[in-house]
Each structure stands twice: as C-alpha cells, then as structure tokens.
CSV table of C-alpha atoms and ligand atoms in Angstrom, one decimal:
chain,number,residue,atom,x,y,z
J,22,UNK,CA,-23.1,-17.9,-1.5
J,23,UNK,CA,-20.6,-15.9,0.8
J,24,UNK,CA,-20.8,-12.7,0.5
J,25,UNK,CA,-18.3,-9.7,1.7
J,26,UNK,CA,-18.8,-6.3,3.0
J,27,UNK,CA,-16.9,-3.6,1.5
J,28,UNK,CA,-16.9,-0.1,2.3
J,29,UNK,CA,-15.9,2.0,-1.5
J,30,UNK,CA,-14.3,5.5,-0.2
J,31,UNK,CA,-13.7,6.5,-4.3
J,32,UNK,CA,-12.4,9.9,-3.0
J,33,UNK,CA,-11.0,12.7,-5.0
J,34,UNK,CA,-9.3,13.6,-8.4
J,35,UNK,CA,-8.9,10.0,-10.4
J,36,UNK,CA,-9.9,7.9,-7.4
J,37,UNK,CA,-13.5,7.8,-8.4
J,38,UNK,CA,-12.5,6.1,-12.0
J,39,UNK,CA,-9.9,3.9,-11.4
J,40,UNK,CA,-12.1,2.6,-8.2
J,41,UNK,CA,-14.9,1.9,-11.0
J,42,UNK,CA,-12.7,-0.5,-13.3
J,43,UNK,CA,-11.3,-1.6,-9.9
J,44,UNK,CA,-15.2,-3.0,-9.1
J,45,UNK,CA,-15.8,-4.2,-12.5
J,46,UNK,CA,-12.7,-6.5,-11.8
J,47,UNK,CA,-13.3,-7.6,-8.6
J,48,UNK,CA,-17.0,-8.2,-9.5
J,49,UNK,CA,-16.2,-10.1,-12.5
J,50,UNK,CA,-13.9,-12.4,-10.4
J,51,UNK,CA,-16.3,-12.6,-8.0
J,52,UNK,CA,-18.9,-14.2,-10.5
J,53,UNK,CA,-16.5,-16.2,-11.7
J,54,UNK,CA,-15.6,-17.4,-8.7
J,55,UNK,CA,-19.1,-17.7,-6.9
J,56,UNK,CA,-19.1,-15.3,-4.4
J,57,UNK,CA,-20.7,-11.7,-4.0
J,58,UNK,CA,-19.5,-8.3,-2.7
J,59,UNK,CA,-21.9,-6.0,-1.2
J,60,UNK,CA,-21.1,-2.6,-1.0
J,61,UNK,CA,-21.2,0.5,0.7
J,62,UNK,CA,-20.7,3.9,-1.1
J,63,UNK,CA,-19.0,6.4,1.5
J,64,UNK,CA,-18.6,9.6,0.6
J,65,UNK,CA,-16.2,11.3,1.5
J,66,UNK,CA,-13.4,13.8,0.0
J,67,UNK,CA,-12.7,16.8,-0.9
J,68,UNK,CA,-16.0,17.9,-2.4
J,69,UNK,CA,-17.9,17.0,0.4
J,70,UNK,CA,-15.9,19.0,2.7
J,71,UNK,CA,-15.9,21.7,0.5
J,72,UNK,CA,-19.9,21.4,0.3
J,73,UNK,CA,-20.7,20.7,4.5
J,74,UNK,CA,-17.1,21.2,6.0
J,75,UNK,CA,-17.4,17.7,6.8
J,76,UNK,CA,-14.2,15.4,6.5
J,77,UNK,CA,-15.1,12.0,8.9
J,78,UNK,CA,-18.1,12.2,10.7
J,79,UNK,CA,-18.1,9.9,13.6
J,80,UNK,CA,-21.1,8.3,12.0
J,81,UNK,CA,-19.5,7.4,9.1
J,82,UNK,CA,-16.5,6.0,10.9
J,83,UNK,CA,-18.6,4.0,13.5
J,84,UNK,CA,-20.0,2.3,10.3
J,85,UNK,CA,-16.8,1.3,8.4
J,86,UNK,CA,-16.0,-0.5,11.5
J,87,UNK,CA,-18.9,-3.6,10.9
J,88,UNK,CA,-17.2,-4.1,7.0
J,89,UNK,CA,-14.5,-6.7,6.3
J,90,UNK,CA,-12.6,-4.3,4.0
J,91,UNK,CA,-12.4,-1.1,2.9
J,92,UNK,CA,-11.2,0.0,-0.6
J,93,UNK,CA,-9.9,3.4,-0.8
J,94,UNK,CA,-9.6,5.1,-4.5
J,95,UNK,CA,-7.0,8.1,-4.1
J,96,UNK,CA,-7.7,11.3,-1.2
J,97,UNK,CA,-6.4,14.6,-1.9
J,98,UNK,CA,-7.1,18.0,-3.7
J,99,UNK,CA,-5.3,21.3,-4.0
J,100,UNK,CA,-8.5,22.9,-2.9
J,101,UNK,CA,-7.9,22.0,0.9
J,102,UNK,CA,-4.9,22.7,3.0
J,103,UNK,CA,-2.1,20.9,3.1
J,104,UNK,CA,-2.7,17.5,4.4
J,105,UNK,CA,-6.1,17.8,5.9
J,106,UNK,CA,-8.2,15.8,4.3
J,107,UNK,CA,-5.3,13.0,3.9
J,108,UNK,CA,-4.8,13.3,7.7
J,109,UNK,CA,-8.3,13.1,9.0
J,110,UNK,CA,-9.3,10.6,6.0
J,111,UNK,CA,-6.0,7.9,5.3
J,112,UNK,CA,-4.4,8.6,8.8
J,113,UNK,CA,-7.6,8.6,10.9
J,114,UNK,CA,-8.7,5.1,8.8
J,115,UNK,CA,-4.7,3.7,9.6
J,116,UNK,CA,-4.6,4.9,13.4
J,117,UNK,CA,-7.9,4.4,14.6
J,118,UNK,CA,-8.5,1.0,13.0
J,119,UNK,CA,-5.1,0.4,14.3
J,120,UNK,CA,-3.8,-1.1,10.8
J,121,UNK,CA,-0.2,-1.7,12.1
J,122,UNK,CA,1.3,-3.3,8.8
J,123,UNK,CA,1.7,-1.0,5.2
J,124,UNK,CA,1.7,-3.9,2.8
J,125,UNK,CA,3.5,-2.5,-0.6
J,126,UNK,CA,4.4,-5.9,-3.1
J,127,UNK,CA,7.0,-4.5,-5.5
J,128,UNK,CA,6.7,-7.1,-8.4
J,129,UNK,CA,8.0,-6.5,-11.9
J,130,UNK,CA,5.6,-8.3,-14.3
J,131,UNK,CA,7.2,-7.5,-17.8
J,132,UNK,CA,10.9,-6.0,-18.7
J,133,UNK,CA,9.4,-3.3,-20.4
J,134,UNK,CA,7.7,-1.4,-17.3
J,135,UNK,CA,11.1,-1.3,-15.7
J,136,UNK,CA,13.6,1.9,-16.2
J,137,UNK,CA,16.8,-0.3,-15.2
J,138,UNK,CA,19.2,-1.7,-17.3
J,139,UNK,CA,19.4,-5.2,-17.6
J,140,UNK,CA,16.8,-6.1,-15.3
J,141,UNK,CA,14.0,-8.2,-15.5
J,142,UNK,CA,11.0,-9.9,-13.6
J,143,UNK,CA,13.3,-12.7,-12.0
J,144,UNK,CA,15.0,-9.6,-10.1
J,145,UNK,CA,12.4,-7.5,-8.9
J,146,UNK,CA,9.9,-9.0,-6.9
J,147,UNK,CA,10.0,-8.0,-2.8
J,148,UNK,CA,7.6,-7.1,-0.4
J,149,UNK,CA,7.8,-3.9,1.9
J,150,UNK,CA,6.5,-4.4,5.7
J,151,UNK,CA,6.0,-0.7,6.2
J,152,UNK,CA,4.7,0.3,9.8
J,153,UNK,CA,2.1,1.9,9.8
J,154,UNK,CA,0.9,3.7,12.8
J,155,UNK,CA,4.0,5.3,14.6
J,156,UNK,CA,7.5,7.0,13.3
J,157,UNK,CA,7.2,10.7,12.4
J,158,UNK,CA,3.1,10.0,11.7
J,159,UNK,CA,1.9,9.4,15.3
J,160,UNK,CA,0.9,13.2,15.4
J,161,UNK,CA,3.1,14.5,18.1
J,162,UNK,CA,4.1,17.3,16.7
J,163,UNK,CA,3.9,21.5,17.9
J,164,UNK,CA,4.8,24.8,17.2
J,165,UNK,CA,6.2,27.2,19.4
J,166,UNK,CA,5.8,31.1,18.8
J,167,UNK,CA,4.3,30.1,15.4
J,168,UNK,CA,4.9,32.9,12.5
J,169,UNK,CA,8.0,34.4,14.8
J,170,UNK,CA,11.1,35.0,14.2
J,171,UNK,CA,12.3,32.4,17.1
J,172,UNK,CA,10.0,30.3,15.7
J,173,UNK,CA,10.2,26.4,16.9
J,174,UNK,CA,8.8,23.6,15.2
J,175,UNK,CA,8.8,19.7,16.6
J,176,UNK,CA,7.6,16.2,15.4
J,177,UNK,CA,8.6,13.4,17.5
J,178,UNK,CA,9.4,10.1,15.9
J,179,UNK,CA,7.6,7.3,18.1
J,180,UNK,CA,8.4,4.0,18.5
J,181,UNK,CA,6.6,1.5,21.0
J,182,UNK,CA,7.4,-2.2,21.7
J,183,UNK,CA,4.4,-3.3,20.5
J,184,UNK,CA,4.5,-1.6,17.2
J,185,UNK,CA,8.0,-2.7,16.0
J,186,UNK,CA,7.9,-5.7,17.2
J,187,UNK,CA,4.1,-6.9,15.5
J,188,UNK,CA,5.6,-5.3,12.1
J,189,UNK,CA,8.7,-7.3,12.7
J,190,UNK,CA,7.0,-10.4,13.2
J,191,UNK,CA,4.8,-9.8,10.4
J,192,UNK,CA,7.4,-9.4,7.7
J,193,UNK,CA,9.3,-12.6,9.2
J,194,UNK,CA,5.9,-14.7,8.9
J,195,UNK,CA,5.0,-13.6,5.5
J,196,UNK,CA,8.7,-14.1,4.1
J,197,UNK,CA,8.1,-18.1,5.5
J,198,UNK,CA,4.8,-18.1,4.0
J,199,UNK,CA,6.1,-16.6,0.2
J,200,UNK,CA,8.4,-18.8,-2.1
J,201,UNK,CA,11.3,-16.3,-2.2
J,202,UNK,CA,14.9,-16.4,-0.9
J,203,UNK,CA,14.0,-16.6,2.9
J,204,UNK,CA,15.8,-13.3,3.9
J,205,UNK,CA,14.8,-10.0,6.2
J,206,UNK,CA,16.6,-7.0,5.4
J,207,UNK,CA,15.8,-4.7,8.1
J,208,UNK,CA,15.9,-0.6,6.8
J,209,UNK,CA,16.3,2.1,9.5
J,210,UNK,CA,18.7,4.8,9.6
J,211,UNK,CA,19.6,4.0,14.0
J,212,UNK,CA,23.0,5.3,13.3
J,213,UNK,CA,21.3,9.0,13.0
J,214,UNK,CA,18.1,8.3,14.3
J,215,UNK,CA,19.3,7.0,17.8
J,216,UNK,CA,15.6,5.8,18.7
J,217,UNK,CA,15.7,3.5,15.8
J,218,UNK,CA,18.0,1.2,18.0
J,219,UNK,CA,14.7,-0.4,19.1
J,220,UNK,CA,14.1,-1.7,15.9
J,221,UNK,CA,17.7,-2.8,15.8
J,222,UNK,CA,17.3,-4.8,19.0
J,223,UNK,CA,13.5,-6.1,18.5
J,224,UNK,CA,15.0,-7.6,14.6
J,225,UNK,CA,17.5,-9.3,16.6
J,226,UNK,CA,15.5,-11.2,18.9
J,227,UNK,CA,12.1,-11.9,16.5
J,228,UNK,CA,15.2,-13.2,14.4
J,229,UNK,CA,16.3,-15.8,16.4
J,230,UNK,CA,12.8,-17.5,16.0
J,231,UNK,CA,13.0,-18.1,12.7
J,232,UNK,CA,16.4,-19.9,11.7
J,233,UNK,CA,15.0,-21.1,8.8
J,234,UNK,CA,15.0,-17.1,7.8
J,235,UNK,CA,18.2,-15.2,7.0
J,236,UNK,CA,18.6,-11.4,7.5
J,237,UNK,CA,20.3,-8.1,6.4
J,238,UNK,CA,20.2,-4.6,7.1
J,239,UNK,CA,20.7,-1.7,5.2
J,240,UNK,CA,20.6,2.0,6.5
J,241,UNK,CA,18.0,4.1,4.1
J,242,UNK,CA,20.0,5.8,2.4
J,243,UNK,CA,22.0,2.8,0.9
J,244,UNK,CA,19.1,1.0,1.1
J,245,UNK,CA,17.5,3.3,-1.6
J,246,UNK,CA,21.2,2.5,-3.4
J,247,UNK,CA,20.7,-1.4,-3.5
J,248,UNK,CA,17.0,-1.1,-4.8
J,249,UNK,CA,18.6,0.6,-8.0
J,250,UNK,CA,21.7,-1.1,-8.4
J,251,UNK,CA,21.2,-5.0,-6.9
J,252,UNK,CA,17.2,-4.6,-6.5
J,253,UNK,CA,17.3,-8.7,-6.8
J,254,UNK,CA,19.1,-8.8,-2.9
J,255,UNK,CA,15.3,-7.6,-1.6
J,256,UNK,CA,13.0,-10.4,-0.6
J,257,UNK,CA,11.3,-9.1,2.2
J,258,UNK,CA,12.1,-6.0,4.0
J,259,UNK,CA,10.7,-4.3,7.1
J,260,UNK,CA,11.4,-0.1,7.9
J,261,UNK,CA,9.9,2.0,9.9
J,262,UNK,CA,6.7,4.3,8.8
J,263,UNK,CA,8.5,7.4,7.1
J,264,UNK,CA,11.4,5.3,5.6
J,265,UNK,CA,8.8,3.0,3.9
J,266,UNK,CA,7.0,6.0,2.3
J,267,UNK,CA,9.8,6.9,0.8
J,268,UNK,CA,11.0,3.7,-0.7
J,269,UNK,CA,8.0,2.5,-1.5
J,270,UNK,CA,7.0,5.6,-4.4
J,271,UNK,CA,11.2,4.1,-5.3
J,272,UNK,CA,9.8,0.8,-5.4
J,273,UNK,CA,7.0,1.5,-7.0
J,274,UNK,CA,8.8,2.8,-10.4
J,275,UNK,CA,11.0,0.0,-10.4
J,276,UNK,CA,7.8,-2.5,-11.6
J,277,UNK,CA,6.4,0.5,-13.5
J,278,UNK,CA,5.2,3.5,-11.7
J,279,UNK,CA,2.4,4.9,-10.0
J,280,UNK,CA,0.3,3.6,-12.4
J,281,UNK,CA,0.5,0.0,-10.9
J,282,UNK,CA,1.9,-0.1,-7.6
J,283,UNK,CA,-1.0,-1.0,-4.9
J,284,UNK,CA,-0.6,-1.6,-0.5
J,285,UNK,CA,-2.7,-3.5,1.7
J,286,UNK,CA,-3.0,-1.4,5.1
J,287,UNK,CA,-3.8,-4.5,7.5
J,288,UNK,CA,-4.7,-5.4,11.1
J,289,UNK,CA,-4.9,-9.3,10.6
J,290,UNK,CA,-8.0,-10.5,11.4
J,291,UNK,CA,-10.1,-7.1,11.8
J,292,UNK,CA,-11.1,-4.7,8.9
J,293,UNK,CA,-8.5,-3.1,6.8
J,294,UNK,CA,-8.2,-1.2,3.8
J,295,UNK,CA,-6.9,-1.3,0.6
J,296,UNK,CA,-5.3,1.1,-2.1
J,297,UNK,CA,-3.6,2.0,-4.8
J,298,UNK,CA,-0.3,4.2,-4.1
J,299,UNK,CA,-1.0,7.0,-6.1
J,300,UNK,CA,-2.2,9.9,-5.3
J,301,UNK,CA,-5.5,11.8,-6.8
J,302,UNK,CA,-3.3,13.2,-9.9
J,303,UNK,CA,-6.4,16.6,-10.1
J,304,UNK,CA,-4.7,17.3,-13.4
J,305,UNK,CA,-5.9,14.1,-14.7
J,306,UNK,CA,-9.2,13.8,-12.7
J,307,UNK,CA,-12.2,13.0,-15.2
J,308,UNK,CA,-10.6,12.6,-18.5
J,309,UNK,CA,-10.6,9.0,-18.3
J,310,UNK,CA,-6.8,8.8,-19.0
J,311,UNK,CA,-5.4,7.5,-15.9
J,312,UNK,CA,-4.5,3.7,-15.5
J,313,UNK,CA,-6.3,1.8,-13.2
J,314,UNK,CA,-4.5,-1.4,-12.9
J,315,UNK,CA,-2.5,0.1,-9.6
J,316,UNK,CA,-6.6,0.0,-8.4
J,317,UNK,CA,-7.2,-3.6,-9.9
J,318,UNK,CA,-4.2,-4.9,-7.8
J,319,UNK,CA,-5.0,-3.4,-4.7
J,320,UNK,CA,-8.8,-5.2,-5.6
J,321,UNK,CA,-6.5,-8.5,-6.0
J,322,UNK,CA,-5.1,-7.9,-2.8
J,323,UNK,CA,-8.4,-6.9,-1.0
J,324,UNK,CA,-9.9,-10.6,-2.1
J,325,UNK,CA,-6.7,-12.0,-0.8
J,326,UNK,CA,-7.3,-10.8,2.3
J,327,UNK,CA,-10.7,-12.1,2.2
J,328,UNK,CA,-9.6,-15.2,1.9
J,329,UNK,CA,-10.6,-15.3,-2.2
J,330,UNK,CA,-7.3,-16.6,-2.9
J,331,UNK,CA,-8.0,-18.0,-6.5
J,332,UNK,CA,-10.0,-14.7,-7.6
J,333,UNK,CA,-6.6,-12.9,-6.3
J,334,UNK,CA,-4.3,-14.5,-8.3
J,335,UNK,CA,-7.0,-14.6,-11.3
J,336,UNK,CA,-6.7,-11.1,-11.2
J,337,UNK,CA,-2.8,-10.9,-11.2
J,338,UNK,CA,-2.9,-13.5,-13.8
J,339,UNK,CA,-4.4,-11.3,-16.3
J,340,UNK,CA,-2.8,-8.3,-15.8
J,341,UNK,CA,0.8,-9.8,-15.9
J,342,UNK,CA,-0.7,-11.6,-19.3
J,343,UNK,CA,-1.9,-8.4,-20.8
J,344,UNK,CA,1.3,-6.7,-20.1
J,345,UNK,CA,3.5,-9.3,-21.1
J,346,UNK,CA,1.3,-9.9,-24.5
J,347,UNK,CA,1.4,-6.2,-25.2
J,348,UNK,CA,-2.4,-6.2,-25.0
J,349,UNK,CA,-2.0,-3.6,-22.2
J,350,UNK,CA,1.0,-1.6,-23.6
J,351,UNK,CA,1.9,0.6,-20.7
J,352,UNK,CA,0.4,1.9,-17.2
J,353,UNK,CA,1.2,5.3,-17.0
J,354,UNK,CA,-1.2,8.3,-18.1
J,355,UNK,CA,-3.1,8.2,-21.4
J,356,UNK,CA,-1.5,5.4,-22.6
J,357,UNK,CA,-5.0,3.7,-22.8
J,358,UNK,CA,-8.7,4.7,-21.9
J,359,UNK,CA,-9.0,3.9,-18.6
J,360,UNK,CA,-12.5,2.7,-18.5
J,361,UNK,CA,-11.3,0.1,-21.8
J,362,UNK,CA,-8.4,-1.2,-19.5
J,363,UNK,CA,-10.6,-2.6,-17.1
J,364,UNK,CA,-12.7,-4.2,-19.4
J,365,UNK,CA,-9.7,-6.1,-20.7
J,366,UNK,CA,-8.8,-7.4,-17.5
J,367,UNK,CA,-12.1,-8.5,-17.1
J,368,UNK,CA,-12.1,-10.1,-20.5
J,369,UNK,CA,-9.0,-12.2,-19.8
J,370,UNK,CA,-10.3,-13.2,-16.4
J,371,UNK,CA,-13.1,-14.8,-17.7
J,372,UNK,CA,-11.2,-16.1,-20.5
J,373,UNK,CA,-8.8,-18.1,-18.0
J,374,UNK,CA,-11.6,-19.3,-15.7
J,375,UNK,CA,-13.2,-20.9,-18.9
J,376,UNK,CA,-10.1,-22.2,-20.1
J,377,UNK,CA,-9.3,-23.7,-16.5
R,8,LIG,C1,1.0,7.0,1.2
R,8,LIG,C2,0.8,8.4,1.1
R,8,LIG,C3,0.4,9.0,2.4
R,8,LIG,C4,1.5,8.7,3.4
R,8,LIG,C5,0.0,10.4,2.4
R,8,LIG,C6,-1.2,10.7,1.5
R,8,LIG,C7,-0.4,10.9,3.8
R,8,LIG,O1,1.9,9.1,0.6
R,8,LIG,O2,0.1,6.2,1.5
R,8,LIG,O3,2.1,6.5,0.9
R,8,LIG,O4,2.4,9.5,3.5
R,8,LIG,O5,1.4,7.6,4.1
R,9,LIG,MG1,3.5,7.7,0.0
C-alpha cells in the first residue's frame, strides 16, 4: 500500500483542532481510497517558545526536509512579538524550502456563503498564483537611528528573473490544465511600483507561449474592484507576493470567509506545505467553535499534490454537498461544533465511495 510522509505542525490558538478534523478527513479518504499517511508530530509554536525559547531548531528543519508534505494548522499568538514566530516558522518553511508558488483556489460552493448580490457558484471560481518567496517578504529590510527622531525605516521589494518568471509560468500551465475560460490576468501595481515592470515584461513573453491562453491585467487597486463587482472575469491570476496577501483574505470572503479558504505553498516536485488561510483566532482557541473545513480543504489539496487525486476531489465532494444540502449550515465561528463537522465530512465521504 503507498504510503505518504507528512510532517503535522498543528501550531497555535485553533490550529491544533481544526488540524484534528483535518486528519480525521484525510485519513478517512485514505482508507477509503487504499493508501496510508504516516505522520510526524512537530512541535512547534508559541508555547514551545515560550517554554525553551525555541522557535525552528535546525534539527527540526533538517527533518521536514525527508517528508513529501507538510500540513500546517494556523502560527501565531499575542504572547510573542509581532511577527516572530510567523517569520521564523511560515516564512523560514516558504524561503528555505524555496516554495515559489502561494496556491489560494477561490471557489464558491453554495450561493449562500457569498456576501454579493446576485452572485453564485458559476461566477466565483479562480485561482491566485501568489509568489511566494520575494516582493516586500525577502527580508531586506533596516532601520536607521532606530527610536530617533530622524528615524529611517526601509524594506526593499525584490524581484529576480527567476522568481517572476517560474510563478508566471506556473499560473499559465495550471490555467491549461483547469477547465475554465483560458485567461491570465496579470495583478501588479508597475505604474507606482516601477520594479514591477519586470513582471510586466516577463507576462509578456511567457505569454506568447501559450496562444491557446488569453490574458488581462489589472493594477491592484482595481483589481480588488473587479473581484467585487465582475468577480466572474477571474480565471486565473498571477501578482506578486504582497499584492496576493491582500487579495487573497478578499478572495477568500467572496466563497465564504476565513472559515474555508485553504493555499497550497508548492515547489513542484519537492516537499511543500499546506494550509488553511486563517490565522490562529486565540479568542477562539480551545472551545471547539471554530470551522475546520478551511483545514479539510487545504487536506484535499495536500492529497492532490500527492498525486491522491480521487481522495482530493472525494473530499471537495462532500463539503460542497454538505453545504449545498444545508447539512453544514455555515463556516464561520460557532456555527457548528468543530470536532462534529469533521465527522460529517467523513460521514459523507464514505457514503459516496460506497455509493460509487
Ligand atoms: C498568509 C499570512 C502570512 C503572510 C503571515 C502570517 C506572515 O497572512 O499566509 O497569508 O503574510 O504571508
Ligand atoms: Mg495573509
């Protein structure tokens, strides 16, 4: 029976909870499907850096690297300063596993999840190529006379060939592979951001290899526009690291909120991980209130990636059923017991495979 390696980083506030109904999914499917996941706990967090000041041990990093996937709860905690444990946890796993592509499917499943008027699944369903290892997030950043008056404070924004052009590539590739309209819309903002005007000439030339492929382009801050007002022009779209943060948490509420929304972080062919895109919500952590199918998704799209493609789909399958039966009646907080809504999906997966 194949087997996969997984690394399971639950991580802070609800990540340990939703990552649980996440596993009793992918399990289930797994079964179903006859094959196994072995795992490997890794603990890390904010509660382990508050215990030993420890946030990613070399050790624990040199191990990650000998899994096939890596699935990430949520990372983050009041407790710690400011972007610490997200930076040397989410950014170190992104950078130094080099995973160049932010995968973030925005895919409206019933009507009643979306807060537009008058629009429904058949409009709302794109995916975001977000880059994912350069922009505003490649770390070059300083302070001069720090806490002075004439203080001055820097971040570069950093774009190489390599990186535009692999994310550009990417999003042209899976738009050929995915039955949608066949168009690119390329999101930057190179009329401000002058630098950008790699990405402008990069899209132009990957372009020309795929004729079979129309392509637009919208600056950000229309692009943010269309998504509310025509959110059925998106097929695929590609935007540089920062731009794709934003619109993703916009895309995200557009099939439902937080509470669904999951993103592949990939380097083809090498180890990558996978997550939902909400954060650790403290408030909520341990009160088994949050929804978990944003975890379940990013599960579907882990076994995807491992090349489960039926158990992927198996997965979506039910969750689109339960939400369009009413079964599961909303996914944002409290609306049902998070540990019953994974046990749902796992009910209805079995149900289909028997049925099939
Ligand atoms: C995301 C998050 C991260 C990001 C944070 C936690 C650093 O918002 O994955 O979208 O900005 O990339
Ligand atoms: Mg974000």
């Amino acid at each position: 029976m194949t087997s996969y390696d997984v690394v399971v980083l639950a991580g802070d506030g609800i990540g340990p909870e939703v990552t649980n109904e996440a596993f009793k999914v992918v399990d289930a499917a797994a079964s179903a499907f006859g094959f196994s996941i072995k795992k490997s706990v890794l603990d890390l967090g904010t509660e382990r850096w508050l215990k030993t000041g420890d946030i990613f041990p070399d050790a624990d990093f040199n191990a990650v690297k000998d899994h096939q996937a890596i699935f990430l709860g949520a990372i983050g905690d009041p407790r710690a300063p400011v972007g610490l444990i997200e930076y040397g946890i989410i950014a170190k796993l992104r950078f130094d596993l080099d995973l160049y592509i932010n995968l973030r499917p925005i895919k409206l499943y019933d009507e009643r999840l979306c807060p537009l008027k008058g629009k429904g699944p058949k409009d709302i369903d794109m995916l975001i190529i977000r880059e994912n290892t350069e922009d505003a997030y490649a770390g070059m950043h300083g302070f001069v006379h720090k806490g002075q008056p004439l203080e001055v404070a820097t971040q570069t924004m950093v774009y190489t060939r390599e990186g535009v052009e692999r994310a550009i590539r990417y999003a042209f590739e899976a738009c050929r592979a995915r039955n949608g309209k066949k168009n690119v819309t390329l999101i930057d903002k190179a009329n401000a951001v002058r630098a950008q005007d790699i990405w402008t000439r990069v899209f132009a030339e990957v372009a020309t290899e795929y004729p079979d492929i129309t392509t637009d382009h919208a600056y950000i801050d229309a692009a943010c526009m269309w998504m509310v007002k025509n959110p059925e022009w998106f097929d695929v779209a590609v935007t540089p690291n920062l731009f794709g943060d934003i619109i993703t948490d916009l895309g995200a509420m557009l099939q439902g909120g937080m509470g669904i929304a999951a993103s592949g972080n990939l380097h083809p062919g090498q180890v990558s991980l996978f997550e939902p895109i909400h954060g650790s919500a403290p408030k909520h952590a341990g009160k088994n209130v949050a929804s978990p199918v944003a975890a379940i998704m990013a599960g579907a799209m882990m076994l995807d990636f491992l090349g489960e493609k039926k158990a992927s789909v198996a997965i979506e399958g039910a969750i689109s059923d339960l939400l369009c039966s009413g079964k599961i009646k909303g996914v944002g907080t409290g609306v049902h017991p998070c540990n019953e809504v994974g046990d749902m999906v796992v009910e209805e997966v079995r149900a289909a495979v028997a049925k099939a």
